GROMACS .gro file of C-alpha atoms in nm:
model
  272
    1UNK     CA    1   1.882   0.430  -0.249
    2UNK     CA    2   1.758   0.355   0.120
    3UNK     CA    3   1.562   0.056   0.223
    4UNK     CA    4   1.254  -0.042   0.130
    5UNK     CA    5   1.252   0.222  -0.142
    6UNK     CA    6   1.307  -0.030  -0.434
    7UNK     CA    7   0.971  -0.211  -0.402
    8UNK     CA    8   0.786   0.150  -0.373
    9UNK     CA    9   0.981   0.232  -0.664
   10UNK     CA   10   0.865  -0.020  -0.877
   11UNK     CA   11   0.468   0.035  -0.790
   12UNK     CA   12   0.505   0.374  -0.890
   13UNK     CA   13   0.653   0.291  -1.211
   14UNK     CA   14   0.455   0.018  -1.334
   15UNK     CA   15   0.136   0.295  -1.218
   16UNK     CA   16   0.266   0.583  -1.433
   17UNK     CA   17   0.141   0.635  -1.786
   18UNK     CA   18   0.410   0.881  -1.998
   19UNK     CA   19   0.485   1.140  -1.954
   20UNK     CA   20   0.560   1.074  -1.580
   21UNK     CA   21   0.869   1.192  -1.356
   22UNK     CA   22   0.955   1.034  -1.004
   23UNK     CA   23   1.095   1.173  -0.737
   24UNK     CA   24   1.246   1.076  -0.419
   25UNK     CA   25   1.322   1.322  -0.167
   26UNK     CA   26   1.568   1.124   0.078
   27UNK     CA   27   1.735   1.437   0.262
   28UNK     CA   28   2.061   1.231   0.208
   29UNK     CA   29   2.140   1.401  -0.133
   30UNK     CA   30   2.212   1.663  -0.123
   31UNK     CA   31   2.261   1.649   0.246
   32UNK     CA   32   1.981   1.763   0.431
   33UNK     CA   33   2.106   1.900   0.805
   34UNK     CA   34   1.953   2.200   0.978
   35UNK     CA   35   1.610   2.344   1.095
   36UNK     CA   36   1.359   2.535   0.870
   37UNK     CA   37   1.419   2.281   0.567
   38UNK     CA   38   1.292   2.528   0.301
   39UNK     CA   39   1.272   2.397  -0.057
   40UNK     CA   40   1.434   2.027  -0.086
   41UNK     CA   41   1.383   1.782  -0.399
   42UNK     CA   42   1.125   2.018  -0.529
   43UNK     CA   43   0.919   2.006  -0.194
   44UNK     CA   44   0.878   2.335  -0.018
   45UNK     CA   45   0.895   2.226   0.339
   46UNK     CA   46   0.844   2.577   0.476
   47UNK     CA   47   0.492   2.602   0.545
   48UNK     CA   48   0.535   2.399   0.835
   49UNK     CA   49   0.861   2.353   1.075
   50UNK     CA   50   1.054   2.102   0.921
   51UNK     CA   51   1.385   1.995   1.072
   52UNK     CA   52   1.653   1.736   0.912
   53UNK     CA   53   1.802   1.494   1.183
   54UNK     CA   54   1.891   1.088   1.237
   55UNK     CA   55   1.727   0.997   1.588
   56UNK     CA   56   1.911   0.635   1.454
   57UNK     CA   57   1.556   0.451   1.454
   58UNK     CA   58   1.529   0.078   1.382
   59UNK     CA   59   1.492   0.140   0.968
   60UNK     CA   60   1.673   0.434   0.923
   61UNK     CA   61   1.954   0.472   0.721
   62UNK     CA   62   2.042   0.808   0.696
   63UNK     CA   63   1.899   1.140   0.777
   64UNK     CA   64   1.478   1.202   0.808
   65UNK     CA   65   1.286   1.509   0.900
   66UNK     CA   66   1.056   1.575   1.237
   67UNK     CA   67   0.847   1.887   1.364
   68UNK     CA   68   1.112   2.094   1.563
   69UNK     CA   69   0.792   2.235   1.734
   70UNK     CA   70   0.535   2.077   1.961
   71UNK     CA   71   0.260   2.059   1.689
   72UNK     CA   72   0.024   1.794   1.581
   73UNK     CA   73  -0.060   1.901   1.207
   74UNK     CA   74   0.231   2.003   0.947
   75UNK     CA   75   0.215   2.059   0.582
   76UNK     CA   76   0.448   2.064   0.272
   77UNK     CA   77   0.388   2.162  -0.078
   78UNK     CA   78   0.485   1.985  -0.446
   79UNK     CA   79   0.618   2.324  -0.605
   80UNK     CA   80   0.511   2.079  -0.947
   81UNK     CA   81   0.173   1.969  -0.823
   82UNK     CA   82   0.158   1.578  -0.860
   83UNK     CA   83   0.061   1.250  -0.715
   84UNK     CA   84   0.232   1.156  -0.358
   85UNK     CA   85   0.305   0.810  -0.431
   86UNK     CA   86   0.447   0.662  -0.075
   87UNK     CA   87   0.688   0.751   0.214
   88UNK     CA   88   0.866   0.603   0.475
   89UNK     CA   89   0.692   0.680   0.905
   90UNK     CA   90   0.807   0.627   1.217
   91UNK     CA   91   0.852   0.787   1.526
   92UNK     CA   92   1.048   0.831   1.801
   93UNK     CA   93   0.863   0.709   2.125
   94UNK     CA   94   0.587   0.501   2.124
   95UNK     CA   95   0.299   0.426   1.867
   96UNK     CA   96   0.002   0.653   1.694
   97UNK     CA   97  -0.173   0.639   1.391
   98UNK     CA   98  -0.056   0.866   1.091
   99UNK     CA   99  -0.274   1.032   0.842
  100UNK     CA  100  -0.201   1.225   0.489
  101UNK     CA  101  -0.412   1.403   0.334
  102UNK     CA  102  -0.433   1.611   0.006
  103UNK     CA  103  -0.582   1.928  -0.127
  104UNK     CA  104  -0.693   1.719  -0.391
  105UNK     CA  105  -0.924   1.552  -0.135
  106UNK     CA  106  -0.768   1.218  -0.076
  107UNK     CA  107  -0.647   1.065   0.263
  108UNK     CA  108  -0.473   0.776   0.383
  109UNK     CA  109  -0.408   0.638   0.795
  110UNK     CA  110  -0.164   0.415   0.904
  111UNK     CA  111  -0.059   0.345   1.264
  112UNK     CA  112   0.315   0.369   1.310
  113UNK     CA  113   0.579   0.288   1.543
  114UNK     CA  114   0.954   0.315   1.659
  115UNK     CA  115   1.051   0.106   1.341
  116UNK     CA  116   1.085   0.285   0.988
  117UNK     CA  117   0.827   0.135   0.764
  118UNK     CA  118   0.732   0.192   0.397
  119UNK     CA  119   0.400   0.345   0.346
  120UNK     CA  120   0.209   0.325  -0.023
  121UNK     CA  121  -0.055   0.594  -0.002
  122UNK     CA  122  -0.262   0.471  -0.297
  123UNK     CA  123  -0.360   0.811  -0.453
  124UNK     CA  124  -0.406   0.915  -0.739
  125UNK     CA  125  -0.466   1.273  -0.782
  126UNK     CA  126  -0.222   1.550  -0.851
  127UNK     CA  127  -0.200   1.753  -0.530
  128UNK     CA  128   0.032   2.028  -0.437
  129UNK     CA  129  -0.080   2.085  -0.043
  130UNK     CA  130  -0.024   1.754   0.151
  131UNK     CA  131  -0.159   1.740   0.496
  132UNK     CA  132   0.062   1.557   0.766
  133UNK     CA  133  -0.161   1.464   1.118
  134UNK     CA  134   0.025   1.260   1.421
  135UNK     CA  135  -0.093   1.273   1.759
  136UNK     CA  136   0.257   1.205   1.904
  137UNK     CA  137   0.370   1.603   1.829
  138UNK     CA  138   0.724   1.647   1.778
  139UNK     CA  139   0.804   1.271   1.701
  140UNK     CA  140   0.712   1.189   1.398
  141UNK     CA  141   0.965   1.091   1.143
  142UNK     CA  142   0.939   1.097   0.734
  143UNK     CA  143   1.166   0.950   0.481
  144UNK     CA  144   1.171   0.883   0.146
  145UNK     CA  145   0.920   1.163   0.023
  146UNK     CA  146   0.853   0.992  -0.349
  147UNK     CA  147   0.604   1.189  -0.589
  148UNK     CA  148   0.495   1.171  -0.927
  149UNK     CA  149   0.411   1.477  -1.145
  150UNK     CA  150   0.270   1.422  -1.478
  151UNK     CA  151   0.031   1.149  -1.591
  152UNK     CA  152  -0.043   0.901  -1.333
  153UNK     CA  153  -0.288   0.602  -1.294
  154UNK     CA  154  -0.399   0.380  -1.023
  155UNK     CA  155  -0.181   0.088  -0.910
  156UNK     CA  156  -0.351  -0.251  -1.050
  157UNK     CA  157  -0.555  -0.359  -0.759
  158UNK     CA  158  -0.627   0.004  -0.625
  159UNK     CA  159  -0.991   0.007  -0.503
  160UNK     CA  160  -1.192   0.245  -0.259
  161UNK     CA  161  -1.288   0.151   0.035
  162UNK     CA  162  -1.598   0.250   0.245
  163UNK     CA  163  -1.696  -0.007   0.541
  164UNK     CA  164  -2.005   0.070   0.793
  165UNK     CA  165  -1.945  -0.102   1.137
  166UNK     CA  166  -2.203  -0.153   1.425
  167UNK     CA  167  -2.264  -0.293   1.739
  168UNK     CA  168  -2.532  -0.573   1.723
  169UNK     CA  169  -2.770  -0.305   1.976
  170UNK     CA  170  -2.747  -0.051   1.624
  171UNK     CA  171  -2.486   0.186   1.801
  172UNK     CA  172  -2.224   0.294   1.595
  173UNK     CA  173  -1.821   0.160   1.634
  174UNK     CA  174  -1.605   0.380   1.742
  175UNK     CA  175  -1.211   0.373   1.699
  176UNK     CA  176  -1.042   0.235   1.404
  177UNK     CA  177  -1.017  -0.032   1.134
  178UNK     CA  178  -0.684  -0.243   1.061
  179UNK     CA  179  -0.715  -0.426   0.696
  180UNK     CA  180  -0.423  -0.657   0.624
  181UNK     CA  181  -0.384  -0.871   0.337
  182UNK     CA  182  -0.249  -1.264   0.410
  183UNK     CA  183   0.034  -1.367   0.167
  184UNK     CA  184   0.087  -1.727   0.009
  185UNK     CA  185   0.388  -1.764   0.269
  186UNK     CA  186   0.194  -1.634   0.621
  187UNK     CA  187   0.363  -1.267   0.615
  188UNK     CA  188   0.108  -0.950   0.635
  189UNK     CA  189   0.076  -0.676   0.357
  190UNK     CA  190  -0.054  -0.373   0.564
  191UNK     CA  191  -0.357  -0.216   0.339
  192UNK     CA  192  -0.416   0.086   0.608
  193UNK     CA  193  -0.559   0.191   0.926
  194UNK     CA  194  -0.917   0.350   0.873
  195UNK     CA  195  -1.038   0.591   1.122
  196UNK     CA  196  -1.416   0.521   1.194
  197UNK     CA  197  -1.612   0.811   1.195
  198UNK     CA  198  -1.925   0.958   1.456
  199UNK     CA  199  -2.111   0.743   1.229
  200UNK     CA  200  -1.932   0.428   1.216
  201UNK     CA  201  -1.832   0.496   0.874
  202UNK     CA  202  -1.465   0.442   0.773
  203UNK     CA  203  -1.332   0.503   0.427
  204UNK     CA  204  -1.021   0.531   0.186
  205UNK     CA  205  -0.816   0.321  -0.060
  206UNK     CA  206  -0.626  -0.031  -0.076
  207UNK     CA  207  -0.422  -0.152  -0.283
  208UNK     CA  208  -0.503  -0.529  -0.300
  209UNK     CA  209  -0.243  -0.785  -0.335
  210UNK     CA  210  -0.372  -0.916  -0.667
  211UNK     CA  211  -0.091  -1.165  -0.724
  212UNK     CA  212  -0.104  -1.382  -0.410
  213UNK     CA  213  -0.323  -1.752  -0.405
  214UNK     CA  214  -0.670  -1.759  -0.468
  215UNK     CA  215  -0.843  -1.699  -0.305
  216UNK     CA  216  -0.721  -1.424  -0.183
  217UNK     CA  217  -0.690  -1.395   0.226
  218UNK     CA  218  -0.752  -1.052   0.477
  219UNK     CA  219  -0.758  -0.985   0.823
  220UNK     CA  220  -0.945  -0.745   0.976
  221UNK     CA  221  -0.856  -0.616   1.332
  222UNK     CA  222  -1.091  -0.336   1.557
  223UNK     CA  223  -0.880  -0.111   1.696
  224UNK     CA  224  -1.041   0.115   1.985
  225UNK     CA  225  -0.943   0.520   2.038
  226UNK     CA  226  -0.669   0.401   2.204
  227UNK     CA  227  -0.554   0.205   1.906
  228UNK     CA  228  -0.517  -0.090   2.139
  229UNK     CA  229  -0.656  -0.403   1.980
  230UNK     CA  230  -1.036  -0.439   2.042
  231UNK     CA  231  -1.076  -0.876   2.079
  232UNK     CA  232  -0.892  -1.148   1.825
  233UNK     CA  233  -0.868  -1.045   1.441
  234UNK     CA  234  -1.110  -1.173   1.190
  235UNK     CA  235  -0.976  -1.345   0.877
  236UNK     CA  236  -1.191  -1.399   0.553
  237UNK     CA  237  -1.138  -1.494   0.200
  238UNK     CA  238  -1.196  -1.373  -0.132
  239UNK     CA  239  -1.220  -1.495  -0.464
  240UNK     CA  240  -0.990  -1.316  -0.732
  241UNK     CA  241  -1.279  -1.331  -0.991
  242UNK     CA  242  -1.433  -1.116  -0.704
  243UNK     CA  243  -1.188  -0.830  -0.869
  244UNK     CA  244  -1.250  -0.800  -1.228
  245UNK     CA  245  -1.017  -0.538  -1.388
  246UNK     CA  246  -1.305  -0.263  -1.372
  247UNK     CA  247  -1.363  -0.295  -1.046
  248UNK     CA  248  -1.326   0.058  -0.844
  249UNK     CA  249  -1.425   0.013  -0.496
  250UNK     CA  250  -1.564  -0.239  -0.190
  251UNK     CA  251  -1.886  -0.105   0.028
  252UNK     CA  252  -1.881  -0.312   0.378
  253UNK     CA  253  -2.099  -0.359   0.647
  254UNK     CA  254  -1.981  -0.521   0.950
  255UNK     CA  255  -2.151  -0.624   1.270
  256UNK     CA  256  -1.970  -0.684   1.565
  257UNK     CA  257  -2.102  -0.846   1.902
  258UNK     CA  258  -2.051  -0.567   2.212
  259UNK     CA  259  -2.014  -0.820   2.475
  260UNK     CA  260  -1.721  -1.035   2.247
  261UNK     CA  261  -1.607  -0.733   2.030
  262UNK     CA  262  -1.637  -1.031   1.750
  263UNK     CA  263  -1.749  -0.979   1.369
  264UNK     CA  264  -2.111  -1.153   1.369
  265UNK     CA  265  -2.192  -1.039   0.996
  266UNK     CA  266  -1.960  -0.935   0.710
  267UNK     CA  267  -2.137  -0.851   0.410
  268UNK     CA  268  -1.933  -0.714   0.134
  269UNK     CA  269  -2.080  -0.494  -0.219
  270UNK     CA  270  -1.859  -0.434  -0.479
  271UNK     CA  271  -1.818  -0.098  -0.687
  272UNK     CA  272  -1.771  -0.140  -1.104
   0.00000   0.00000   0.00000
């Protein structure tokens, strides 16, 4: 079992009501080594041009598949339809931000880099089309492919997120939202990378760290459409009875000043 797989591993199970089977699709076994993938770990990978190689990234451990074409949208399908669970991202040159989507209408955007990194995609839908987007073409890398079929539930601490962000004039933001979760020791747990809409809306799902300190600590970074950082990150705190066990989502509005590109007002709603 590759790196970082062990910790996704045990989110899914500890999210999976029985019935449940979980797969990894790790194109190390059986070995995975030529273009047009086809049908692999019970993924059909031909609706899009899937290739198997090892471009020996920081992360990688064995073999990962790319687009073998110049494109900028790929798909795959779960032959079993079920619940995408995580996967390892990277890619080749440079950095971009990743989005997955499903046919069962759920999406999730991370930014990504030359370094393999473990990606929890907080759904929890059964899907068979997923939906791969990367602005970088032909570089982006996948790895450990897990998915659930049968009965599946949320991770503990799963929550939707909507956030509304505006200049102090009233004009909407536009880029993208970085949320990050502070641990008890200083490290970072990545939530996701939001895009911000036309409106300044940006939306998905979190998985929040329920088990570290109260109260509970996140950053929140402005990133603009060239996913450069837009002025210093913003940390605030939480209170874990903030998060009773029926809690199902966060609604956000944030206010940022145009001439400091600082938050001025955070004012956070909470979903039962």
């Amino acid at each position: 079992m590759k790196k970082y797989i062990f910790l996704a591993l045990v989110f899914a199970l500890a999210a999976a009501e029985a019935p449940a089977q979980t797969t990894v699709a790790n194109f190390d076994s059986p070995v995975c080594g030529r273009k047009a993938v086809g049908v692999y770990q019970g993924i059909d990978f031909s609706l899009s041009p899937w290739d198997c190689e090892n471009p020996g990234l920081t992360g990688q451990t064995g073999t990962s598949i790319s687009w073998y074409h110049r494109i900028y949208s790929g798909d795959f399908k779960l032959q079993t339809p079920g619940n995408l669970l995580s996967l390892s991202a990277a890619t080749s040159s440079g950095s971009g931000t990743l989005t997955i989507s499903t046919d069962a209408g759920e999406s999730f955007s991370h930014s990504i880099n030359t370094t393999f990194q473990p990606l929890l995609t907080g759904f929890t839908r059964a899907a068979s089309v997923i939906t791969v987007k990367y602005p970088g073409g032909r570089t982006i890398e996948l790895d450990n492919i897990m998915y659930q079929t049968g009965s599946v539930s949320a991770p503990p601490g799963t929550l939707n997120l909507s956030a509304t962000l505006t200049w102090d004039d009233g004009a909407p933001v536009v880029g993208s939202l970085n949320l990050s979760q502070l641990t008890g020791t200083g490290s970072q747990l990545q939530l996701g990378t939001f895009a911000i809409d036309s409106s300044g809306i940006a939306s998905g799902s979190v998985i929040i760290g329920l088990t570290q300190p109260d109260p509970l600590t996140f950053q929140v970074v402005l990133l603009g459409t060239n996913n450069a950082a837009l002025g210093a990150p913003a940390t605030f705190q939480v209170s874990k009875v903030m998060f009773p066990s029926n809690l199902t989502g966060i609604n956000a509005k944030i206010v940022l000043s145009k001439s400091t590109t600082t938050i001025k007002s955070f004012d956070m709603g909470l979903v039962p």
